[in-house]
């Protein structure tokens, strides 16, 4: 079941059907239970009042959040003279637009009565930074405030606003019936605690909430009040019971304020009344409504009629909401989920079309921005990884030393002394071709160029050791255009000639083959030389240092003088293997198979691609 049907089922089963059943039951029960009827009605009213009060608090929370986010409070605390802060000062022209707008909002906000900051880094007069002055009120010194339990509670909240009601902390907020927000202020760059903000808001909004929200008609005698969990009356719109003990007015002395809603019949201030109590969420306060029982008894019929109308309107509104709003929300979520699945499949170019200006549009915009950032990060990481790989490739490639260069020059010198001009010319030509490819500023060449380089090297070696070995190269014509790292085959063949044919009494043979297998290019160098023991094979490792300190587990078992093939665990084969691993990943590399007296087979596996193509292996490494 998709989200749309789940929401509709939940909406129908948890809201519409229960609300309809509740309406029917209440209609028949109202005539027999005035108290129960009124309890339900007062619960709705108290919840509405609590929502309005919470909205006022949240609005002020947003204002101070904006002040912290725009660093206005931070600037006030870090000013050269924090004790002098003027929101209308002309120096605010140096601020950015967000800071100027917030200062203007703070200065012109209709609800703010008084505001100041405790400065953690201040001394003397700069410990208290006044934002809005208040006449005939002396701010509690920071040292006394720091020793109070309220200070510890504010620090434990770690920036979450705490609201104080009237009469709870008169030494900090004064004796006026105003609500006060207190919160920790952090410096956003390092999340360092820099001060505490105290803001008082005017009570006219709360008075208007209580004044405009009445239960029933104006003929009912109803009064509201805000009481804390200890029973102190914090706010009375009529200003008669402020600061007094709630339990002293009711005959139910064992009454305690609990979470949720309570309603019961009792005497309040000597008059039989219905007390309805709703505990505010997230605050240690309760809303209390006191309604005269006499005023309720004459409203039963009117209330029942209106209640049926209200229930019907609620049902109608619920159906309309589900048809016009719920479908749009679930439809928008389904679209974003569909695009997210495309991202899971690897399509990082997908984008959601942004329509409208509501939260769904913000969600789509956030998704698009996230994908842009992910693509940017992928590109950056790819470029950085390629640069790193290229640097490592150059280092490894520089380690491949043409050991035969000096011997070749010596051979040319001998031939020149013997007046073998043709052979000298041929060797110089082939040596020049080898050096030309070696010093090219290219890491990648075609397989045809690599084979040409290999032939030149083998021909030079044939000039030097004419009767020592022969070679065969079998590469299909269709593979010659494939891309390959330069100097891949020559170091492998050089190992076969220098170490595989050492001390043999027969003519050696080097056979180079190539073929395609499952999208990979396989290059095989096979010789009929002396081969290697398992201990010597164990000395071959990928990605080890040039010192060879950890060449293999059997290094100590090999005795001197037994013909260890140092080059097979040295720079020749290892450098080629390391370069392949760096360029193409761990799936590719060199595989060696050898047996004493049976020769050696070195198989090189790389991806098949055209020269210059951004092949799949490269994209995976990136």
PDB file of N, CA and C in Angstrom, residues 195-280:
ATOM      1  N   UNK A 195      27.220  33.998  25.730  1.00  0.00           N
ATOM      2  CA  UNK A 195      26.344  34.810  26.555  1.00  0.00           C
ATOM      3  C   UNK A 195      24.973  34.193  26.719  1.00  0.00           C
ATOM      4  N   UNK A 196      24.134  34.883  27.464  1.00  0.00           N
ATOM      5  CA  UNK A 196      22.750  34.460  27.690  1.00  0.00           C
ATOM      6  C   UNK A 196      21.833  35.630  27.345  1.00  0.00           C
ATOM      7  N   UNK A 197      20.808  35.351  26.539  1.00  0.00           N
ATOM      8  CA  UNK A 197      19.852  36.365  26.110  1.00  0.00           C
ATOM      9  C   UNK A 197      18.598  36.283  26.976  1.00  0.00           C
ATOM     10  N   UNK A 198      18.131  37.445  27.429  1.00  0.00           N
ATOM     11  CA  UNK A 198      16.891  37.536  28.201  1.00  0.00           C
ATOM     12  C   UNK A 198      15.977  38.530  27.477  1.00  0.00           C
ATOM     13  N   UNK A 199      14.794  38.044  27.050  1.00  0.00           N
ATOM     14  CA  UNK A 199      13.850  38.892  26.320  1.00  0.00           C
ATOM     15  C   UNK A 199      12.481  38.788  26.993  1.00  0.00           C
ATOM     16  N   UNK A 200      11.886  39.933  27.308  1.00  0.00           N
ATOM     17  CA  UNK A 200      10.532  39.978  27.853  1.00  0.00           C
ATOM     18  C   UNK A 200       9.572  40.462  26.781  1.00  0.00           C
ATOM     19  N   UNK A 201       8.395  39.816  26.726  1.00  0.00           N
ATOM     20  CA  UNK A 201       7.394  40.222  25.743  1.00  0.00           C
ATOM     21  C   UNK A 201       6.174  40.769  26.483  1.00  0.00           C
ATOM     22  N   UNK A 202       5.503  41.667  25.817  1.00  0.00           N
ATOM     23  CA  UNK A 202       4.325  42.310  26.417  1.00  0.00           C
ATOM     24  C   UNK A 202       3.183  41.298  26.529  1.00  0.00           C
ATOM     25  N   UNK A 203       2.324  41.520  27.500  1.00  0.00           N
ATOM     26  CA  UNK A 203       1.252  40.549  27.749  1.00  0.00           C
ATOM     27  C   UNK A 203      -0.044  40.882  27.021  1.00  0.00           C
ATOM     28  N   UNK A 204      -0.018  41.906  26.164  1.00  0.00           N
ATOM     29  CA  UNK A 204      -1.290  42.269  25.521  1.00  0.00           C
ATOM     30  C   UNK A 204      -1.758  41.181  24.551  1.00  0.00           C
ATOM     31  N   UNK A 205      -0.784  40.412  23.942  1.00  0.00           N
ATOM     32  CA  UNK A 205      -1.191  39.325  23.062  1.00  0.00           C
ATOM     33  C   UNK A 205      -1.905  38.236  23.848  1.00  0.00           C
ATOM     34  N   UNK A 206      -1.397  37.917  25.039  1.00  0.00           N
ATOM     35  CA  UNK A 206      -2.031  36.899  25.861  1.00  0.00           C
ATOM     36  C   UNK A 206      -3.405  37.367  26.349  1.00  0.00           C
ATOM     37  N   UNK A 207      -3.499  38.643  26.690  1.00  0.00           N
ATOM     38  CA  UNK A 207      -4.796  39.162  27.120  1.00  0.00           C
ATOM     39  C   UNK A 207      -5.820  39.079  26.002  1.00  0.00           C
ATOM     40  N   UNK A 208      -5.362  39.376  24.767  1.00  0.00           N
ATOM     41  CA  UNK A 208      -6.305  39.303  23.640  1.00  0.00           C
ATOM     42  C   UNK A 208      -6.720  37.865  23.359  1.00  0.00           C
ATOM     43  N   UNK A 209      -5.795  36.892  23.571  1.00  0.00           N
ATOM     44  CA  UNK A 209      -6.131  35.476  23.376  1.00  0.00           C
ATOM     45  C   UNK A 209      -7.227  35.059  24.349  1.00  0.00           C
ATOM     46  N   UNK A 210      -7.044  35.385  25.625  1.00  0.00           N
ATOM     47  CA  UNK A 210      -8.040  34.997  26.624  1.00  0.00           C
ATOM     48  C   UNK A 210      -9.341  35.793  26.460  1.00  0.00           C
ATOM     49  N   UNK A 211      -9.218  37.021  25.999  1.00  0.00           N
ATOM     50  CA  UNK A 211     -10.398  37.865  25.874  1.00  0.00           C
ATOM     51  C   UNK A 211     -11.285  37.404  24.716  1.00  0.00           C
ATOM     52  N   UNK A 212     -10.652  36.953  23.634  1.00  0.00           N
ATOM     53  CA  UNK A 212     -11.415  36.599  22.433  1.00  0.00           C
ATOM     54  C   UNK A 212     -11.902  35.157  22.430  1.00  0.00           C
ATOM     55  N   UNK A 213     -11.275  34.300  23.241  1.00  0.00           N
ATOM     56  CA  UNK A 213     -11.669  32.906  23.279  1.00  0.00           C
ATOM     57  C   UNK A 213     -12.509  32.642  24.514  1.00  0.00           C
ATOM     58  N   UNK A 214     -13.798  32.472  24.339  1.00  0.00           N
ATOM     59  CA  UNK A 214     -14.726  32.155  25.420  1.00  0.00           C
ATOM     60  C   UNK A 214     -15.445  30.860  25.092  1.00  0.00           C
ATOM     61  N   UNK A 215     -15.815  30.122  26.116  1.00  0.00           N
ATOM     62  CA  UNK A 215     -16.561  28.882  25.913  1.00  0.00           C
ATOM     63  C   UNK A 215     -18.054  29.200  25.895  1.00  0.00           C
ATOM     64  N   UNK A 216     -18.734  28.796  24.848  1.00  0.00           N
ATOM     65  CA  UNK A 216     -20.163  29.054  24.777  1.00  0.00           C
ATOM     66  C   UNK A 216     -20.448  30.510  24.433  1.00  0.00           C
ATOM     67  N   UNK A 217     -21.646  30.976  24.802  1.00  0.00           N
ATOM     68  CA  UNK A 217     -22.027  32.363  24.497  1.00  0.00           C
ATOM     69  C   UNK A 217     -21.590  33.272  25.639  1.00  0.00           C
ATOM     70  N   UNK A 218     -21.864  34.543  25.461  1.00  0.00           N
ATOM     71  CA  UNK A 218     -21.415  35.529  26.444  1.00  0.00           C
ATOM     72  C   UNK A 218     -22.183  35.449  27.746  1.00  0.00           C
ATOM     73  N   UNK A 219     -23.269  34.662  27.762  1.00  0.00           N
ATOM     74  CA  UNK A 219     -24.038  34.529  28.988  1.00  0.00           C
ATOM     75  C   UNK A 219     -23.369  33.625  30.009  1.00  0.00           C
ATOM     76  N   UNK A 220     -22.384  32.829  29.593  1.00  0.00           N
ATOM     77  CA  UNK A 220     -21.684  31.954  30.523  1.00  0.00           C
ATOM     78  C   UNK A 220     -20.649  32.744  31.314  1.00  0.00           C
ATOM     79  N   UNK A 221     -20.559  32.383  32.562  1.00  0.00           N
ATOM     80  CA  UNK A 221     -19.589  33.024  33.435  1.00  0.00           C
ATOM     81  C   UNK A 221     -18.328  32.168  33.448  1.00  0.00           C
ATOM     82  N   UNK A 222     -17.362  32.564  32.641  1.00  0.00           N
ATOM     83  CA  UNK A 222     -16.142  31.778  32.443  1.00  0.00           C
ATOM     84  C   UNK A 222     -14.939  32.669  32.721  1.00  0.00           C
ATOM     85  N   UNK A 223     -13.979  32.112  33.414  1.00  0.00           N
ATOM     86  CA  UNK A 223     -12.702  32.797  33.638  1.00  0.00           C
ATOM     87  C   UNK A 223     -11.571  31.831  33.355  1.00  0.00           C
ATOM     88  N   UNK A 224     -10.469  32.393  32.846  1.00  0.00           N
ATOM     89  CA  UNK A 224      -9.300  31.595  32.505  1.00  0.00           C
ATOM     90  C   UNK A 224      -8.129  32.043  33.357  1.00  0.00           C
ATOM     91  N   UNK A 225      -7.170  31.130  33.500  1.00  0.00           N
ATOM     92  CA  UNK A 225      -5.935  31.479  34.203  1.00  0.00           C
ATOM     93  C   UNK A 225      -4.858  30.477  33.807  1.00  0.00           C
ATOM     94  N   UNK A 226      -3.619  30.902  34.027  1.00  0.00           N
ATOM     95  CA  UNK A 226      -2.466  30.057  33.765  1.00  0.00           C
ATOM     96  C   UNK A 226      -1.813  29.726  35.098  1.00  0.00           C
ATOM     97  N   UNK A 227      -1.644  28.436  35.390  1.00  0.00           N
ATOM     98  CA  UNK A 227      -1.154  27.975  36.691  1.00  0.00           C
ATOM     99  C   UNK A 227       0.044  27.062  36.448  1.00  0.00           C
ATOM    100  N   UNK A 228       1.092  27.187  37.297  1.00  0.00           N
ATOM    101  CA  UNK A 228       2.225  26.280  37.160  1.00  0.00           C
ATOM    102  C   UNK A 228       1.965  25.000  37.935  1.00  0.00           C
ATOM    103  N   UNK A 229       2.895  24.043  37.844  1.00  0.00           N
ATOM    104  CA  UNK A 229       2.689  22.736  38.454  1.00  0.00           C
ATOM    105  C   UNK A 229       2.671  22.782  39.973  1.00  0.00           C
ATOM    106  N   UNK A 230       3.205  23.871  40.559  1.00  0.00           N
ATOM    107  CA  UNK A 230       3.173  24.012  42.030  1.00  0.00           C
ATOM    108  C   UNK A 230       1.881  24.644  42.522  1.00  0.00           C
ATOM    109  N   UNK A 231       1.005  25.059  41.621  1.00  0.00           N
ATOM    110  CA  UNK A 231      -0.268  25.638  42.020  1.00  0.00           C
ATOM    111  C   UNK A 231      -0.292  27.146  42.086  1.00  0.00           C
ATOM    112  N   UNK A 232       0.776  27.844  41.682  1.00  0.00           N
ATOM    113  CA  UNK A 232       0.775  29.300  41.694  1.00  0.00           C
ATOM    114  C   UNK A 232       0.059  29.820  40.446  1.00  0.00           C
ATOM    115  N   UNK A 233      -0.851  30.757  40.649  1.00  0.00           N
ATOM    116  CA  UNK A 233      -1.554  31.374  39.517  1.00  0.00           C
ATOM    117  C   UNK A 233      -0.619  32.399  38.893  1.00  0.00           C
ATOM    118  N   UNK A 234      -0.175  32.102  37.652  1.00  0.00           N
ATOM    119  CA  UNK A 234       0.832  32.934  36.997  1.00  0.00           C
ATOM    120  C   UNK A 234       0.213  34.087  36.227  1.00  0.00           C
ATOM    121  N   UNK A 235      -0.921  33.851  35.616  1.00  0.00           N
ATOM    122  CA  UNK A 235      -1.510  34.886  34.764  1.00  0.00           C
ATOM    123  C   UNK A 235      -3.031  34.799  34.855  1.00  0.00           C
ATOM    124  N   UNK A 236      -3.648  35.895  35.235  1.00  0.00           N
ATOM    125  CA  UNK A 236      -5.098  36.018  35.295  1.00  0.00           C
ATOM    126  C   UNK A 236      -5.485  37.247  34.478  1.00  0.00           C
ATOM    127  N   UNK A 237      -6.184  37.054  33.350  1.00  0.00           N
ATOM    128  CA  UNK A 237      -6.524  38.216  32.509  1.00  0.00           C
ATOM    129  C   UNK A 237      -7.280  39.310  33.270  1.00  0.00           C
ATOM    130  N   UNK A 238      -8.001  38.918  34.324  1.00  0.00           N
ATOM    131  CA  UNK A 238      -8.740  39.914  35.098  1.00  0.00           C
ATOM    132  C   UNK A 238      -7.897  40.565  36.188  1.00  0.00           C
ATOM    133  N   UNK A 239      -6.627  40.125  36.330  1.00  0.00           N
ATOM    134  CA  UNK A 239      -5.686  40.701  37.299  1.00  0.00           C
ATOM    135  C   UNK A 239      -6.178  40.613  38.751  1.00  0.00           C
ATOM    136  N   UNK A 240      -6.981  39.581  39.074  1.00  0.00           N
ATOM    137  CA  UNK A 240      -7.494  39.458  40.436  1.00  0.00           C
ATOM    138  C   UNK A 240      -6.726  38.404  41.241  1.00  0.00           C
ATOM    139  N   UNK A 241      -6.271  37.351  40.577  1.00  0.00           N
ATOM    140  CA  UNK A 241      -5.694  36.218  41.300  1.00  0.00           C
ATOM    141  C   UNK A 241      -4.218  36.018  41.007  1.00  0.00           C
ATOM    142  N   UNK A 242      -3.563  36.980  40.371  1.00  0.00           N
ATOM    143  CA  UNK A 242      -2.150  36.827  40.028  1.00  0.00           C
ATOM    144  C   UNK A 242      -1.315  36.584  41.280  1.00  0.00           C
ATOM    145  N   UNK A 243      -0.440  35.565  41.205  1.00  0.00           N
ATOM    146  CA  UNK A 243       0.507  35.284  42.266  1.00  0.00           C
ATOM    147  C   UNK A 243      -0.060  34.518  43.441  1.00  0.00           C
ATOM    148  N   UNK A 244      -1.362  34.178  43.460  1.00  0.00           N
ATOM    149  CA  UNK A 244      -1.975  33.488  44.586  1.00  0.00           C
ATOM    150  C   UNK A 244      -1.968  31.976  44.372  1.00  0.00           C
ATOM    151  N   UNK A 245      -2.244  31.241  45.458  1.00  0.00           N
ATOM    152  CA  UNK A 245      -2.240  29.783  45.417  1.00  0.00           C
ATOM    153  C   UNK A 245      -3.586  29.289  44.886  1.00  0.00           C
ATOM    154  N   UNK A 246      -3.527  28.471  43.822  1.00  0.00           N
ATOM    155  CA  UNK A 246      -4.735  27.968  43.196  1.00  0.00           C
ATOM    156  C   UNK A 246      -5.519  27.062  44.157  1.00  0.00           C
ATOM    157  N   UNK A 247      -4.844  26.267  44.955  1.00  0.00           N
ATOM    158  CA  UNK A 247      -5.518  25.302  45.824  1.00  0.00           C
ATOM    159  C   UNK A 247      -6.331  25.991  46.931  1.00  0.00           C
ATOM    160  N   UNK A 248      -6.006  27.232  47.230  1.00  0.00           N
ATOM    161  CA  UNK A 248      -6.743  27.926  48.292  1.00  0.00           C
ATOM    162  C   UNK A 248      -8.147  28.322  47.854  1.00  0.00           C
ATOM    163  N   UNK A 249      -8.452  28.256  46.555  1.00  0.00           N
ATOM    164  CA  UNK A 249      -9.765  28.664  46.046  1.00  0.00           C
ATOM    165  C   UNK A 249     -10.675  27.472  45.764  1.00  0.00           C
ATOM    166  N   UNK A 250     -10.131  26.263  45.702  1.00  0.00           N
ATOM    167  CA  UNK A 250     -10.939  25.100  45.349  1.00  0.00           C
ATOM    168  C   UNK A 250     -11.111  24.187  46.548  1.00  0.00           C
ATOM    169  N   UNK A 251     -12.249  23.501  46.581  1.00  0.00           N
ATOM    170  CA  UNK A 251     -12.520  22.570  47.679  1.00  0.00           C
ATOM    171  C   UNK A 251     -11.835  21.230  47.483  1.00  0.00           C
ATOM    172  N   UNK A 252     -11.277  20.976  46.301  1.00  0.00           N
ATOM    173  CA  UNK A 252     -10.576  19.718  46.024  1.00  0.00           C
ATOM    174  C   UNK A 252      -9.100  19.933  46.320  1.00  0.00           C
ATOM    175  N   UNK A 253      -8.707  19.722  47.573  1.00  0.00           N
ATOM    176  CA  UNK A 253      -7.368  20.068  48.034  1.00  0.00           C
ATOM    177  C   UNK A 253      -6.305  19.115  47.507  1.00  0.00           C
ATOM    178  N   UNK A 254      -6.670  17.876  47.209  1.00  0.00           N
ATOM    179  CA  UNK A 254      -5.677  16.893  46.754  1.00  0.00           C
ATOM    180  C   UNK A 254      -5.483  16.905  45.231  1.00  0.00           C
ATOM    181  N   UNK A 255      -5.953  17.931  44.591  1.00  0.00           N
ATOM    182  CA  UNK A 255      -5.849  18.018  43.139  1.00  0.00           C
ATOM    183  C   UNK A 255      -4.391  18.274  42.733  1.00  0.00           C
ATOM    184  N   UNK A 256      -3.911  17.542  41.713  1.00  0.00           N
ATOM    185  CA  UNK A 256      -2.561  17.728  41.162  1.00  0.00           C
ATOM    186  C   UNK A 256      -2.657  17.950  39.655  1.00  0.00           C
ATOM    187  N   UNK A 257      -1.739  18.740  39.152  1.00  0.00           N
ATOM    188  CA  UNK A 257      -1.700  19.041  37.718  1.00  0.00           C
ATOM    189  C   UNK A 257      -0.951  17.923  37.004  1.00  0.00           C
ATOM    190  N   UNK A 258      -1.640  17.274  36.054  1.00  0.00           N
ATOM    191  CA  UNK A 258      -1.077  16.142  35.329  1.00  0.00           C
ATOM    192  C   UNK A 258      -1.057  16.450  33.842  1.00  0.00           C
ATOM    193  N   UNK A 259      -0.331  15.609  33.120  1.00  0.00           N
ATOM    194  CA  UNK A 259      -0.266  15.760  31.671  1.00  0.00           C
ATOM    195  C   UNK A 259      -1.640  15.499  31.050  1.00  0.00           C
ATOM    196  N   UNK A 260      -1.924  16.212  29.987  1.00  0.00           N
ATOM    197  CA  UNK A 260      -3.173  16.015  29.283  1.00  0.00           C
ATOM    198  C   UNK A 260      -4.288  16.900  29.826  1.00  0.00           C
ATOM    199  N   UNK A 261      -5.532  16.403  29.679  1.00  0.00           N
ATOM    200  CA  UNK A 261      -6.711  17.192  29.999  1.00  0.00           C
ATOM    201  C   UNK A 261      -7.480  16.560  31.163  1.00  0.00           C
ATOM    202  N   UNK A 262      -7.980  17.430  32.078  1.00  0.00           N
ATOM    203  CA  UNK A 262      -8.806  16.986  33.199  1.00  0.00           C
ATOM    204  C   UNK A 262     -10.024  17.919  33.310  1.00  0.00           C
ATOM    205  N   UNK A 263     -11.122  17.358  33.762  1.00  0.00           N
ATOM    206  CA  UNK A 263     -12.313  18.173  33.984  1.00  0.00           C
ATOM    207  C   UNK A 263     -13.141  17.545  35.100  1.00  0.00           C
ATOM    208  N   UNK A 264     -13.586  18.360  36.014  1.00  0.00           N
ATOM    209  CA  UNK A 264     -14.366  17.841  37.144  1.00  0.00           C
ATOM    210  C   UNK A 264     -15.199  18.978  37.728  1.00  0.00           C
ATOM    211  N   UNK A 265     -16.193  18.559  38.490  1.00  0.00           N
ATOM    212  CA  UNK A 265     -17.090  19.522  39.139  1.00  0.00           C
ATOM    213  C   UNK A 265     -16.627  19.722  40.582  1.00  0.00           C
ATOM    214  N   UNK A 266     -16.541  20.968  41.004  1.00  0.00           N
ATOM    215  CA  UNK A 266     -16.110  21.289  42.355  1.00  0.00           C
ATOM    216  C   UNK A 266     -16.541  22.712  42.676  1.00  0.00           C
ATOM    217  N   UNK A 267     -16.187  23.149  43.866  1.00  0.00           N
ATOM    218  CA  UNK A 267     -16.430  24.541  44.256  1.00  0.00           C
ATOM    219  C   UNK A 267     -15.138  25.339  44.079  1.00  0.00           C
ATOM    220  N   UNK A 268     -15.293  26.492  43.457  1.00  0.00           N
ATOM    221  CA  UNK A 268     -14.141  27.369  43.264  1.00  0.00           C
ATOM    222  C   UNK A 268     -14.529  28.770  43.742  1.00  0.00           C
ATOM    223  N   UNK A 269     -13.803  29.253  44.723  1.00  0.00           N
ATOM    224  CA  UNK A 269     -14.045  30.554  45.332  1.00  0.00           C
ATOM    225  C   UNK A 269     -15.483  30.649  45.870  1.00  0.00           C
ATOM    226  N   UNK A 270     -15.937  29.504  46.460  1.00  0.00           N
ATOM    227  CA  UNK A 270     -17.253  29.460  47.084  1.00  0.00           C
ATOM    228  C   UNK A 270     -18.410  29.265  46.134  1.00  0.00           C
ATOM    229  N   UNK A 271     -18.178  29.051  44.851  1.00  0.00           N
ATOM    230  CA  UNK A 271     -19.246  28.884  43.867  1.00  0.00           C
ATOM    231  C   UNK A 271     -19.088  27.556  43.156  1.00  0.00           C
ATOM    232  N   UNK A 272     -20.200  26.833  42.972  1.00  0.00           N
ATOM    233  CA  UNK A 272     -20.165  25.549  42.288  1.00  0.00           C
ATOM    234  C   UNK A 272     -19.815  25.769  40.809  1.00  0.00           C
ATOM    235  N   UNK A 273     -18.742  25.079  40.383  1.00  0.00           N
ATOM    236  CA  UNK A 273     -18.224  25.350  39.038  1.00  0.00           C
ATOM    237  C   UNK A 273     -17.667  24.062  38.438  1.00  0.00           C
ATOM    238  N   UNK A 274     -17.389  24.138  37.145  1.00  0.00           N
ATOM    239  CA  UNK A 274     -16.668  23.073  36.442  1.00  0.00           C
ATOM    240  C   UNK A 274     -15.268  23.591  36.145  1.00  0.00           C
ATOM    241  N   UNK A 275     -14.271  22.851  36.632  1.00  0.00           N
ATOM    242  CA  UNK A 275     -12.880  23.193  36.390  1.00  0.00           C
ATOM    243  C   UNK A 275     -12.359  22.302  35.267  1.00  0.00           C
ATOM    244  N   UNK A 276     -11.847  22.935  34.255  1.00  0.00           N
ATOM    245  CA  UNK A 276     -11.220  22.213  33.145  1.00  0.00           C
ATOM    246  C   UNK A 276      -9.757  22.616  33.094  1.00  0.00           C
ATOM    247  N   UNK A 277      -8.876  21.618  33.062  1.00  0.00           N
ATOM    248  CA  UNK A 277      -7.433  21.859  33.129  1.00  0.00           C
ATOM    249  C   UNK A 277      -6.772  21.163  31.942  1.00  0.00           C
ATOM    250  N   UNK A 278      -5.943  21.896  31.221  1.00  0.00           N
ATOM    251  CA  UNK A 278      -5.169  21.335  30.105  1.00  0.00           C
ATOM    252  C   UNK A 278      -3.704  21.694  30.305  1.00  0.00           C
ATOM    253  N   UNK A 279      -2.863  20.672  30.398  1.00  0.00           N
ATOM    254  CA  UNK A 279      -1.432  20.882  30.618  1.00  0.00           C
ATOM    255  C   UNK A 279      -0.755  21.188  29.283  1.00  0.00           C
ATOM    256  N   UNK A 280      -0.055  22.327  29.226  1.00  0.00           N
ATOM    257  CA  UNK A 280       0.600  22.731  27.988  1.00  0.00           C
ATOM    258  C   UNK A 280       1.759  21.794  27.672  1.00  0.00           C
TER     259      UNK A 280
END
